[in-house]
């Protein structure tokens, strides 16, 4: 038999629920404000005490309203935060199960693809999905089985909110670990983000891919083209993350394809690279004459990446030489239309010259005594002293080092890291 105190608590709960049931949007918004203020951070026992052991009755109403109103952006931010109080409550696993039983995951994922919803609302949706994923492996699998990877990666690629993109990255990273059934799906989903137009999304995807190398096993060959493709980004932070990923990928079977692709980027096809405007063109579009085209940016980034990778491993350096990297670097040094290509190619070329005596001999022969001396004295600036004729000679050089020469012992027993 219930006590008078318990009966009074139950009566208050019923009054509260009836108030919610009969309230319209403005009144419900006020109720949610009060609920969030009073209950944020509470545990399951504390919530049950607050609702006289009937907290699930209010959660059921919240989830029902979410299911009916999420298409129309009705108090979504407050509604999602209120549901989050239940899902994040310590010892509140039953609240999570109740939310999932009404299709909560599918609703949250569908919200990410609705263009008319606010970025803040979508970010709250991602936070709730993170709470689901934090509950364990089977809950991560549930998100993935609900086409969650596709929804999350599409949102990452299209979101205008840096904070929301960072939350998605954390969630995808979580889904990619301790989730062997779907970790490869997460990995391939991140690869699909790389060609997008958002530099922040590219940066975060590259970071996450790099962090997954230790769990994903063999890397799919489909990764090669997108990773090399982001090297044309004008954003240095994207290029940096791409090079960091390339370093991690050197231990995998895709290494030969990546190295071959990098060397190829040093010598873009002239018909593709030399795109000039008509001389009679007037106005802002004429500025394209002096703007570095994307292939030049990619050429410079490839030259930089090659230097980094070669310094990390003598074996990689030798493979690059066999792929005719010296010829490619000299072509890039001769690119008077893009100083960054000249600088990065020159710095990388210096490493090969100092490390491999046979490379030094070939480069010295190709440059001639005077220009080679300028190169040795100041590899970061020597190209500024080249005239157009010398640059053209570099761009059209035919340096060809036999493959077996690359296997000869280098000047140093092991390349340095700087």
mmCIF file of C-alpha atoms in Angstrom:
data_model
loop_
_atom_site.group_PDB
_atom_site.id
_atom_site.type_symbol
_atom_site.label_atom_id
_atom_site.label_comp_id
_atom_site.label_asym_id
_atom_site.label_seq_id
_atom_site.Cartn_x
_atom_site.Cartn_y
_atom_site.Cartn_z
ATOM 1 C CA UNK A 1 0.000 0.000 0.000
ATOM 2 C CA UNK A 2 1.445 3.346 -1.057
ATOM 3 C CA UNK A 3 2.035 6.081 1.464
ATOM 4 C CA UNK A 4 0.431 9.501 1.331
ATOM 5 C CA UNK A 5 3.766 10.970 0.224
ATOM 6 C CA UNK A 6 4.071 8.486 -2.632
ATOM 7 C CA UNK A 7 0.484 9.119 -3.695
ATOM 8 C CA UNK A 8 1.158 12.851 -3.793
ATOM 9 C CA UNK A 9 4.280 12.307 -5.907
ATOM 10 C CA UNK A 10 2.329 10.138 -8.355
ATOM 11 C CA UNK A 11 -0.395 12.785 -8.542
ATOM 12 C CA UNK A 12 2.190 15.463 -9.381
ATOM 13 C CA UNK A 13 3.635 13.233 -12.080
ATOM 14 C CA UNK A 14 0.188 12.703 -13.642
ATOM 15 C CA UNK A 15 -0.511 16.449 -13.549
ATOM 16 C CA UNK A 16 2.861 17.112 -15.225
ATOM 17 C CA UNK A 17 2.239 14.539 -17.958
ATOM 18 C CA UNK A 18 -1.280 15.871 -18.576
ATOM 19 C CA UNK A 19 0.145 19.380 -18.833
ATOM 20 C CA UNK A 20 2.609 18.146 -21.455
ATOM 21 C CA UNK A 21 -0.055 16.252 -23.387
ATOM 22 C CA UNK A 22 -2.344 19.285 -23.608
ATOM 23 C CA UNK A 23 0.384 21.885 -24.237
ATOM 24 C CA UNK A 24 1.149 23.480 -27.563
ATOM 25 C CA UNK A 25 4.579 24.406 -28.963
ATOM 26 C CA UNK A 26 5.263 27.456 -26.763
ATOM 27 C CA UNK A 27 4.191 25.751 -23.552
ATOM 28 C CA UNK A 28 6.179 22.603 -24.379
ATOM 29 C CA UNK A 29 9.223 24.713 -25.102
ATOM 30 C CA UNK A 30 8.940 26.215 -21.616
ATOM 31 C CA UNK A 31 8.557 22.758 -20.058
ATOM 32 C CA UNK A 32 11.693 21.594 -21.855
ATOM 33 C CA UNK A 33 13.633 24.632 -20.651
ATOM 34 C CA UNK A 34 12.716 23.832 -17.051
ATOM 35 C CA UNK A 35 13.506 20.138 -17.492
ATOM 36 C CA UNK A 36 16.958 20.832 -18.941
ATOM 37 C CA UNK A 37 17.807 23.352 -16.252
ATOM 38 C CA UNK A 38 16.708 21.062 -13.420
ATOM 39 C CA UNK A 39 17.942 17.677 -14.603
ATOM 40 C CA UNK A 40 21.087 18.073 -16.673
ATOM 41 C CA UNK A 41 23.734 15.612 -15.469
ATOM 42 C CA UNK A 42 21.410 13.534 -13.282
ATOM 43 C CA UNK A 43 21.782 9.770 -12.936
ATOM 44 C CA UNK A 44 19.043 7.225 -13.606
ATOM 45 C CA UNK A 45 18.110 6.911 -9.886
ATOM 46 C CA UNK A 46 17.925 10.685 -9.597
ATOM 47 C CA UNK A 47 15.679 10.981 -12.639
ATOM 48 C CA UNK A 48 13.408 8.240 -11.323
ATOM 49 C CA UNK A 49 13.187 10.036 -8.002
ATOM 50 C CA UNK A 50 12.317 13.259 -9.811
ATOM 51 C CA UNK A 51 9.533 11.512 -11.760
ATOM 52 C CA UNK A 52 8.271 9.192 -9.015
ATOM 53 C CA UNK A 53 9.647 6.114 -10.810
ATOM 54 C CA UNK A 54 7.920 7.231 -14.008
ATOM 55 C CA UNK A 55 10.749 8.912 -15.936
ATOM 56 C CA UNK A 56 10.215 6.535 -18.837
ATOM 57 C CA UNK A 57 6.711 7.943 -19.290
ATOM 58 C CA UNK A 58 8.168 11.374 -20.021
ATOM 59 C CA UNK A 59 10.926 9.956 -22.232
ATOM 60 C CA UNK A 60 8.242 8.139 -24.247
ATOM 61 C CA UNK A 61 6.467 11.436 -24.820
ATOM 62 C CA UNK A 62 9.688 13.144 -25.864
ATOM 63 C CA UNK A 63 10.542 10.443 -28.370
ATOM 64 C CA UNK A 64 6.977 10.376 -29.713
ATOM 65 C CA UNK A 65 7.084 14.145 -30.291
ATOM 66 C CA UNK A 66 10.492 13.811 -31.946
ATOM 67 C CA UNK A 67 9.142 11.142 -34.293
ATOM 68 C CA UNK A 68 6.211 13.363 -35.282
ATOM 69 C CA UNK A 69 7.966 16.730 -35.501
ATOM 70 C CA UNK A 70 11.611 16.282 -36.577
ATOM 71 C CA UNK A 71 10.719 17.015 -40.205
ATOM 72 C CA UNK A 72 9.449 20.451 -39.193
ATOM 73 C CA UNK A 73 12.194 21.687 -36.864
ATOM 74 C CA UNK A 74 9.858 22.139 -33.886
ATOM 75 C CA UNK A 75 11.905 22.925 -30.742
ATOM 76 C CA UNK A 76 14.408 20.359 -31.974
ATOM 77 C CA UNK A 77 17.394 21.686 -30.077
ATOM 78 C CA UNK A 78 15.620 21.556 -26.711
ATOM 79 C CA UNK A 79 13.944 18.264 -27.525
ATOM 80 C CA UNK A 80 17.225 16.595 -28.450
ATOM 81 C CA UNK A 81 19.010 17.997 -25.394
ATOM 82 C CA UNK A 82 16.220 16.667 -23.174
ATOM 83 C CA UNK A 83 16.492 13.197 -24.710
ATOM 84 C CA UNK A 84 20.248 13.462 -24.249
ATOM 85 C CA UNK A 85 19.762 13.866 -20.502
ATOM 86 C CA UNK A 86 18.147 10.436 -20.430
ATOM 87 C CA UNK A 87 20.641 8.756 -22.751
ATOM 88 C CA UNK A 88 23.646 10.126 -20.866
ATOM 89 C CA UNK A 89 22.312 9.303 -17.394
ATOM 90 C CA UNK A 90 24.613 7.006 -15.445
ATOM 91 C CA UNK A 91 23.032 3.545 -15.013
ATOM 92 C CA UNK A 92 20.407 4.566 -17.559
ATOM 93 C CA UNK A 93 20.853 1.804 -20.114
ATOM 94 C CA UNK A 94 17.113 1.137 -20.125
ATOM 95 C CA UNK A 95 16.471 4.673 -21.361
ATOM 96 C CA UNK A 96 18.767 3.985 -24.304
ATOM 97 C CA UNK A 97 16.934 0.753 -25.120
ATOM 98 C CA UNK A 98 13.571 2.499 -24.953
ATOM 99 C CA UNK A 99 14.836 5.196 -27.326
ATOM 100 C CA UNK A 100 16.176 2.645 -29.792
ATOM 101 C CA UNK A 101 12.946 0.638 -29.749
ATOM 102 C CA UNK A 102 11.035 3.527 -31.297
ATOM 103 C CA UNK A 103 13.595 3.828 -34.128
ATOM 104 C CA UNK A 104 15.621 6.597 -32.538
ATOM 105 C CA UNK A 105 18.806 5.885 -34.509
ATOM 106 C CA UNK A 106 17.030 6.035 -37.876
ATOM 107 C CA UNK A 107 15.404 9.350 -36.952
ATOM 108 C CA UNK A 108 18.715 10.896 -35.876
ATOM 109 C CA UNK A 109 20.438 9.749 -39.056
ATOM 110 C CA UNK A 110 17.631 10.975 -41.281
ATOM 111 C CA UNK A 111 17.848 14.398 -39.662
ATOM 112 C CA UNK A 112 21.422 14.776 -40.916
ATOM 113 C CA UNK A 113 20.208 14.740 -44.513
ATOM 114 C CA UNK A 114 17.408 17.309 -44.131
ATOM 115 C CA UNK A 115 18.608 20.550 -45.712
ATOM 116 C CA UNK A 116 16.111 22.783 -43.940
ATOM 117 C CA UNK A 117 17.236 21.830 -40.435
ATOM 118 C CA UNK A 118 19.693 24.031 -38.553
ATOM 119 C CA UNK A 119 23.308 22.944 -38.209
ATOM 120 C CA UNK A 120 22.915 23.201 -34.426
ATOM 121 C CA UNK A 121 20.068 20.684 -34.487
ATOM 122 C CA UNK A 122 22.082 18.287 -36.613
ATOM 123 C CA UNK A 123 24.998 18.645 -34.220
ATOM 124 C CA UNK A 124 22.734 17.657 -31.322
ATOM 125 C CA UNK A 125 21.677 14.633 -33.364
ATOM 126 C CA UNK A 126 25.332 13.625 -33.768
ATOM 127 C CA UNK A 127 25.855 13.989 -30.022
ATOM 128 C CA UNK A 128 22.989 11.582 -29.338
ATOM 129 C CA UNK A 129 24.411 9.103 -31.846
ATOM 130 C CA UNK A 130 27.713 9.349 -29.999
ATOM 131 C CA UNK A 131 25.934 8.389 -26.770
ATOM 132 C CA UNK A 132 24.503 5.367 -28.566
ATOM 133 C CA UNK A 133 27.924 4.357 -29.910
ATOM 134 C CA UNK A 134 29.504 4.780 -26.474
ATOM 135 C CA UNK A 135 27.190 2.089 -25.138
ATOM 136 C CA UNK A 136 29.189 -0.680 -26.809
ATOM 137 C CA UNK A 137 29.937 -2.708 -29.900
ATOM 138 C CA UNK A 138 26.415 -3.910 -30.685
ATOM 139 C CA UNK A 139 25.195 -0.318 -30.623
ATOM 140 C CA UNK A 140 27.942 0.741 -33.028
ATOM 141 C CA UNK A 141 26.827 -2.075 -35.297
ATOM 142 C CA UNK A 142 23.238 -0.846 -35.077
ATOM 143 C CA UNK A 143 24.286 2.609 -36.309
ATOM 144 C CA UNK A 144 26.267 1.086 -39.185
ATOM 145 C CA UNK A 145 23.448 -1.301 -40.108
ATOM 146 C CA UNK A 146 21.167 1.726 -40.364
ATOM 147 C CA UNK A 147 23.356 3.227 -43.127
ATOM 148 C CA UNK A 148 24.927 5.449 -40.514
ATOM 149 C CA UNK A 149 28.357 5.639 -42.125
ATOM 150 C CA UNK A 150 26.920 7.027 -45.351
ATOM 151 C CA UNK A 151 24.766 9.575 -43.525
ATOM 152 C CA UNK A 152 27.627 10.714 -41.298
ATOM 153 C CA UNK A 153 30.220 11.019 -44.059
ATOM 154 C CA UNK A 154 27.801 12.944 -46.280
ATOM 155 C CA UNK A 155 27.092 15.326 -43.416
ATOM 156 C CA UNK A 156 30.820 15.689 -42.734
ATOM 157 C CA UNK A 157 31.419 16.626 -46.373
ATOM 158 C CA UNK A 158 28.562 19.142 -46.612
ATOM 159 C CA UNK A 159 28.264 20.711 -43.155
ATOM 160 C CA UNK A 160 29.023 24.396 -42.726
ATOM 161 C CA UNK A 161 29.718 24.019 -39.004
ATOM 162 C CA UNK A 162 33.299 23.261 -37.985
ATOM 163 C CA UNK A 163 32.084 22.149 -34.555
ATOM 164 C CA UNK A 164 29.580 19.728 -36.072
ATOM 165 C CA UNK A 165 32.248 18.341 -38.415
ATOM 166 C CA UNK A 166 34.557 17.725 -35.460
ATOM 167 C CA UNK A 167 31.771 15.901 -33.610
ATOM 168 C CA UNK A 168 31.194 13.718 -36.675
ATOM 169 C CA UNK A 169 34.903 12.931 -36.862
ATOM 170 C CA UNK A 170 34.896 11.749 -33.240
ATOM 171 C CA UNK A 171 31.848 9.570 -33.898
ATOM 172 C CA UNK A 172 33.307 8.041 -37.078
ATOM 173 C CA UNK A 173 36.556 7.349 -35.266
ATOM 174 C CA UNK A 174 34.546 5.602 -32.553
ATOM 175 C CA UNK A 175 32.626 3.549 -35.119
ATOM 176 C CA UNK A 176 35.921 2.525 -36.723
ATOM 177 C CA UNK A 177 37.312 1.003 -33.520
ATOM 178 C CA UNK A 178 36.168 -2.051 -31.564
ATOM 179 C CA UNK A 179 33.756 -2.645 -34.417
ATOM 180 C CA UNK A 180 35.446 -5.258 -36.652
ATOM 181 C CA UNK A 181 32.308 -6.032 -38.632
ATOM 182 C CA UNK A 182 32.049 -2.505 -40.002
ATOM 183 C CA UNK A 183 35.471 -0.865 -39.592
ATOM 184 C CA UNK A 184 36.286 -1.306 -43.287
ATOM 185 C CA UNK A 185 32.982 0.323 -44.171
ATOM 186 C CA UNK A 186 33.940 3.310 -42.031
ATOM 187 C CA UNK A 187 37.362 3.443 -43.697
ATOM 188 C CA UNK A 188 35.893 3.440 -47.203
ATOM 189 C CA UNK A 189 33.315 6.025 -46.160
ATOM 190 C CA UNK A 190 36.116 8.364 -45.097
ATOM 191 C CA UNK A 191 37.876 7.823 -48.426
ATOM 192 C CA UNK A 192 34.663 8.960 -50.147
ATOM 193 C CA UNK A 193 34.893 12.275 -48.268
ATOM 194 C CA UNK A 194 38.295 13.214 -49.741
ATOM 195 C CA UNK A 195 37.075 14.550 -53.136
ATOM 196 C CA UNK A 196 34.573 16.904 -51.456
ATOM 197 C CA UNK A 197 34.904 20.702 -51.577
ATOM 198 C CA UNK A 198 35.187 21.259 -47.818
ATOM 199 C CA UNK A 199 38.841 21.608 -46.736
ATOM 200 C CA UNK A 200 37.913 21.049 -43.100
ATOM 201 C CA UNK A 201 36.135 17.801 -43.971
ATOM 202 C CA UNK A 202 39.143 16.687 -46.016
ATOM 203 C CA UNK A 203 41.490 17.453 -43.133
ATOM 204 C CA UNK A 204 39.392 15.567 -40.589
ATOM 205 C CA UNK A 205 38.886 12.592 -42.919
ATOM 206 C CA UNK A 206 42.635 12.348 -43.542
ATOM 207 C CA UNK A 207 43.338 12.509 -39.802
ATOM 208 C CA UNK A 208 40.849 9.747 -39.079
ATOM 209 C CA UNK A 209 42.143 7.541 -41.892
ATOM 210 C CA UNK A 210 45.650 7.897 -40.501
ATOM 211 C CA UNK A 211 44.475 6.891 -37.048
ATOM 212 C CA UNK A 212 42.740 3.781 -38.392
ATOM 213 C CA UNK A 213 45.789 2.260 -40.108
ATOM 214 C CA UNK A 214 46.592 0.084 -37.100
ATOM 215 C CA UNK A 215 43.149 -1.560 -37.102
ATOM 216 C CA UNK A 216 42.008 -1.669 -40.712
ATOM 217 C CA UNK A 217 44.492 -4.260 -41.985
ATOM 218 C CA UNK A 218 45.189 -4.097 -45.707
ATOM 219 C CA UNK A 219 44.474 -0.767 -47.358
ATOM 220 C CA UNK A 220 42.151 -0.812 -50.400
ATOM 221 C CA UNK A 221 43.730 0.356 -53.651
ATOM 222 C CA UNK A 222 40.804 2.712 -54.146
ATOM 223 C CA UNK A 223 42.509 5.013 -51.637
ATOM 224 C CA UNK A 224 45.396 5.937 -53.968
ATOM 225 C CA UNK A 225 43.676 8.370 -56.315
ATOM 226 C CA UNK A 226 41.725 10.352 -53.671
ATOM 227 C CA UNK A 227 44.797 10.797 -51.436
ATOM 228 C CA UNK A 228 46.928 12.029 -54.316
ATOM 229 C CA UNK A 229 44.006 14.178 -55.423
ATOM 230 C CA UNK A 230 43.878 16.215 -52.202
ATOM 231 C CA UNK A 231 47.466 17.333 -52.799
ATOM 232 C CA UNK A 232 46.026 19.957 -55.152
ATOM 233 C CA UNK A 233 44.345 21.655 -52.191
ATOM 234 C CA UNK A 234 45.365 25.272 -51.640
ATOM 235 C CA UNK A 235 44.968 24.675 -47.895
ATOM 236 C CA UNK A 236 48.269 23.792 -46.265
ATOM 237 C CA UNK A 237 46.581 21.981 -43.381
ATOM 238 C CA UNK A 238 45.012 19.554 -45.874
ATOM 239 C CA UNK A 239 48.338 18.978 -47.597
ATOM 240 C CA UNK A 240 49.989 18.371 -44.220
ATOM 241 C CA UNK A 241 47.469 15.704 -43.216
ATOM 242 C CA UNK A 242 47.759 14.077 -46.642
ATOM 243 C CA UNK A 243 51.525 13.787 -46.239
ATOM 244 C CA UNK A 244 51.109 12.367 -42.732
ATOM 245 C CA UNK A 245 48.755 9.730 -44.142
ATOM 246 C CA UNK A 246 51.194 8.958 -46.954
ATOM 247 C CA UNK A 247 53.875 8.313 -44.346
ATOM 248 C CA UNK A 248 51.595 5.839 -42.553
ATOM 249 C CA UNK A 249 50.713 4.120 -45.831
ATOM 250 C CA UNK A 250 54.337 3.358 -46.694
ATOM 251 C CA UNK A 251 54.055 0.189 -44.589
ATOM 252 C CA UNK A 252 51.207 -1.158 -46.755
ATOM 253 C CA UNK A 253 50.897 -2.828 -50.141
ATOM 254 C CA UNK A 254 49.637 0.372 -51.783
ATOM 255 C CA UNK A 255 53.113 1.911 -51.441
ATOM 256 C CA UNK A 256 54.272 1.207 -55.032
ATOM 257 C CA UNK A 257 51.102 2.723 -56.484
ATOM 258 C CA UNK A 258 51.385 5.788 -54.261
ATOM 259 C CA UNK A 259 55.044 6.370 -55.107
ATOM 260 C CA UNK A 260 54.381 5.930 -58.817
ATOM 261 C CA UNK A 261 51.510 8.411 -58.576
ATOM 262 C CA UNK A 262 53.607 10.970 -56.698
ATOM 263 C CA UNK A 263 56.383 10.851 -59.279
ATOM 264 C CA UNK A 264 53.850 11.225 -62.094
ATOM 265 C CA UNK A 265 52.509 14.411 -60.474
ATOM 266 C CA UNK A 266 55.931 16.030 -60.897
ATOM 267 C CA UNK A 267 55.508 16.091 -64.672
ATOM 268 C CA UNK A 268 51.952 17.249 -65.479
ATOM 269 C CA UNK A 269 51.016 17.111 -69.103
ATOM 270 C CA UNK A 270 51.797 20.463 -70.649
ATOM 271 C CA UNK A 271 48.498 20.657 -72.483
ATOM 272 C CA UNK A 272 46.742 20.302 -69.134
ATOM 273 C CA UNK A 273 49.062 22.504 -67.096
ATOM 274 C CA UNK A 274 49.630 25.461 -69.367
ATOM 275 C CA UNK A 275 46.127 26.907 -69.550
ATOM 276 C CA UNK A 276 46.246 30.581 -70.433
ATOM 277 C CA UNK A 277 43.548 33.150 -71.038
ATOM 278 C CA UNK A 278 43.122 34.921 -74.342
ATOM 279 C CA UNK A 279 45.369 37.987 -74.487
ATOM 280 C CA UNK A 280 42.375 40.185 -75.234
ATOM 281 C CA UNK A 281 40.563 39.067 -72.099
ATOM 282 C CA UNK A 282 39.830 41.961 -69.781
ATOM 283 C CA UNK A 283 38.527 42.122 -66.239
ATOM 284 C CA UNK A 284 38.920 39.783 -63.233
ATOM 285 C CA UNK A 285 39.074 36.616 -65.328
ATOM 286 C CA UNK A 286 42.365 37.799 -66.789
ATOM 287 C CA UNK A 287 43.923 37.217 -63.381
ATOM 288 C CA UNK A 288 43.956 33.523 -64.220
ATOM 289 C CA UNK A 289 47.106 34.261 -66.255
ATOM 290 C CA UNK A 290 49.178 34.596 -63.091
ATOM 291 C CA UNK A 291 47.308 32.215 -60.835
ATOM 292 C CA UNK A 292 48.956 28.826 -60.271
ATOM 293 C CA UNK A 293 46.683 26.181 -61.704
ATOM 294 C CA UNK A 294 45.816 23.261 -59.492
ATOM 295 C CA UNK A 295 48.253 20.901 -61.170
ATOM 296 C CA UNK A 296 51.113 23.178 -60.128
ATOM 297 C CA UNK A 297 49.925 23.206 -56.532
ATOM 298 C CA UNK A 298 49.719 19.419 -56.721
ATOM 299 C CA UNK A 299 53.179 19.282 -58.305
ATOM 300 C CA UNK A 300 54.668 21.307 -55.433
ATOM 301 C CA UNK A 301 52.935 19.208 -52.791
ATOM 302 C CA UNK A 302 54.104 15.994 -54.464
ATOM 303 C CA UNK A 303 57.689 17.281 -54.523
ATOM 304 C CA UNK A 304 57.447 18.089 -50.825
ATOM 305 C CA UNK A 305 55.902 14.713 -49.983
ATOM 306 C CA UNK A 306 58.606 12.886 -51.924
ATOM 307 C CA UNK A 307 61.308 14.576 -49.861
ATOM 308 C CA UNK A 308 59.562 13.701 -46.619
ATOM 309 C CA UNK A 309 59.060 10.055 -47.576
ATOM 310 C CA UNK A 310 62.593 9.626 -48.895
ATOM 311 C CA UNK A 311 64.112 10.973 -45.692
ATOM 312 C CA UNK A 312 61.974 8.564 -43.672
ATOM 313 C CA UNK A 313 63.239 5.450 -45.476
ATOM 314 C CA UNK A 314 66.282 4.623 -47.625
ATOM 315 C CA UNK A 315 64.273 1.816 -49.219
ATOM 316 C CA UNK A 316 61.554 4.255 -50.277
ATOM 317 C CA UNK A 317 64.194 6.646 -51.608
ATOM 318 C CA UNK A 318 65.691 3.886 -53.766
ATOM 319 C CA UNK A 319 62.252 2.916 -55.094
ATOM 320 C CA UNK A 320 61.636 6.556 -56.017
ATOM 321 C CA UNK A 321 64.900 6.704 -57.940
ATOM 322 C CA UNK A 322 63.878 3.616 -59.889
ATOM 323 C CA UNK A 323 60.639 5.454 -60.742
ATOM 324 C CA UNK A 324 62.721 8.302 -62.287
ATOM 325 C CA UNK A 325 62.053 10.782 -59.491
ATOM 326 C CA UNK A 326 65.234 12.726 -60.278
ATOM 327 C CA UNK A 327 63.955 13.541 -63.756
ATOM 328 C CA UNK A 328 60.601 14.603 -62.294
ATOM 329 C CA UNK A 329 62.154 16.831 -59.630
ATOM 330 C CA UNK A 330 64.292 18.581 -62.203
ATOM 331 C CA UNK A 331 61.211 19.204 -64.342
ATOM 332 C CA UNK A 332 59.500 20.783 -61.314
ATOM 333 C CA UNK A 333 62.549 22.938 -60.541
ATOM 334 C CA UNK A 334 62.314 24.284 -64.084
ATOM 335 C CA UNK A 335 58.690 25.367 -63.640
ATOM 336 C CA UNK A 336 59.064 29.170 -63.689
ATOM 337 C CA UNK A 337 55.298 29.548 -63.383
ATOM 338 C CA UNK A 338 55.184 28.235 -59.813
ATOM 339 C CA UNK A 339 57.845 29.139 -57.258
ATOM 340 C CA UNK A 340 56.570 26.632 -54.689
ATOM 341 C CA UNK A 341 57.199 23.793 -57.145
ATOM 342 C CA UNK A 342 60.734 25.013 -57.679
ATOM 343 C CA UNK A 343 61.437 25.372 -53.969
ATOM 344 C CA UNK A 344 60.065 22.019 -52.785
ATOM 345 C CA UNK A 345 61.516 20.123 -55.739
ATOM 346 C CA UNK A 346 64.926 21.708 -55.171
ATOM 347 C CA UNK A 347 64.949 20.803 -51.467
ATOM 348 C CA UNK A 348 63.954 17.212 -52.222
ATOM 349 C CA UNK A 349 66.468 16.984 -55.069
ATOM 350 C CA UNK A 350 69.208 18.144 -52.700
ATOM 351 C CA UNK A 351 68.503 15.179 -50.432
ATOM 352 C CA UNK A 352 68.895 12.671 -53.265
ATOM 353 C CA UNK A 353 72.080 14.398 -54.467
ATOM 354 C CA UNK A 354 73.661 14.359 -51.001
ATOM 355 C CA UNK A 355 72.590 10.794 -50.261
ATOM 356 C CA UNK A 356 73.281 8.987 -53.540
ATOM 357 C CA UNK A 357 76.629 9.684 -55.295
ATOM 358 C CA UNK A 358 75.372 8.430 -58.676
ATOM 359 C CA UNK A 359 72.463 10.916 -58.484
ATOM 360 C CA UNK A 360 74.947 13.705 -57.820
ATOM 361 C CA UNK A 361 76.920 12.762 -60.904
ATOM 362 C CA UNK A 362 73.839 12.699 -63.122
ATOM 363 C CA UNK A 363 72.477 16.008 -61.830
ATOM 364 C CA UNK A 364 75.852 17.712 -62.114
ATOM 365 C CA UNK A 365 76.162 16.576 -65.699
ATOM 366 C CA UNK A 366 72.660 17.799 -66.511
ATOM 367 C CA UNK A 367 73.027 21.224 -64.844
ATOM 368 C CA UNK A 368 76.556 22.076 -65.813
ATOM 369 C CA UNK A 369 79.280 23.201 -63.424
ATOM 370 C CA UNK A 370 78.089 26.774 -62.727
ATOM 371 C CA UNK A 371 74.402 26.030 -62.174
ATOM 372 C CA UNK A 372 75.214 22.917 -60.151
ATOM 373 C CA UNK A 373 77.446 24.985 -57.876
ATOM 374 C CA UNK A 374 74.631 27.470 -57.331
ATOM 375 C CA UNK A 375 72.419 24.507 -56.444
ATOM 376 C CA UNK A 376 74.884 23.081 -53.935
ATOM 377 C CA UNK A 377 75.543 26.475 -52.343
ATOM 378 C CA UNK A 378 71.898 27.438 -51.874
ATOM 379 C CA UNK A 379 69.351 24.729 -52.747
ATOM 380 C CA UNK A 380 66.478 26.811 -51.390
ATOM 381 C CA UNK A 381 67.219 29.836 -53.557
ATOM 382 C CA UNK A 382 69.393 28.818 -56.527
ATOM 383 C CA UNK A 383 66.469 28.493 -58.909
ATOM 384 C CA UNK A 384 65.892 32.274 -58.661
ATOM 385 C CA UNK A 385 69.121 32.744 -60.628
ATOM 386 C CA UNK A 386 67.990 30.633 -63.561
ATOM 387 C CA UNK A 387 67.164 32.277 -66.856
ATOM 388 C CA UNK A 388 64.314 31.000 -69.067
ATOM 389 C CA UNK A 389 66.678 29.021 -71.267
ATOM 390 C CA UNK A 390 68.132 27.151 -68.285
ATOM 391 C CA UNK A 391 64.660 26.558 -66.872
ATOM 392 C CA UNK A 392 63.515 25.110 -70.193
ATOM 393 C CA UNK A 393 66.515 22.802 -70.250
ATOM 394 C CA UNK A 394 65.552 21.526 -66.798
ATOM 395 C CA UNK A 395 61.902 21.138 -67.744
ATOM 396 C CA UNK A 396 62.865 19.082 -70.768
ATOM 397 C CA UNK A 397 65.752 17.142 -69.194
ATOM 398 C CA UNK A 398 66.221 13.499 -70.108
ATOM 399 C CA UNK A 399 68.067 12.358 -66.999
ATOM 400 C CA UNK A 400 67.613 8.603 -66.827
ATOM 401 C CA UNK A 401 69.241 6.711 -63.955
ATOM 402 C CA UNK A 402 69.340 2.937 -64.520
ATOM 403 C CA UNK A 403 67.194 1.032 -62.046
ATOM 404 C CA UNK A 404 70.032 -1.080 -60.733
ATOM 405 C CA UNK A 405 71.971 2.064 -59.786
ATOM 406 C CA UNK A 406 69.307 2.865 -57.203
ATOM 407 C CA UNK A 407 70.218 -0.261 -55.303
ATOM 408 C CA UNK A 408 73.816 0.841 -54.816
ATOM 409 C CA UNK A 409 74.910 1.747 -51.329
ATOM 410 C CA UNK A 410 74.048 5.323 -50.424
ATOM 411 C CA UNK A 411 76.540 7.805 -49.088
ATOM 412 C CA UNK A 412 74.962 7.518 -45.657
ATOM 413 C CA UNK A 413 74.127 4.236 -43.988
ATOM 414 C CA UNK A 414 70.633 5.526 -43.189
ATOM 415 C CA UNK A 415 68.907 8.752 -44.239
ATOM 416 C CA UNK A 416 68.348 11.392 -41.606
ATOM 417 C CA UNK A 417 64.970 12.771 -40.677
ATOM 418 C CA UNK A 418 65.681 16.360 -41.539
#
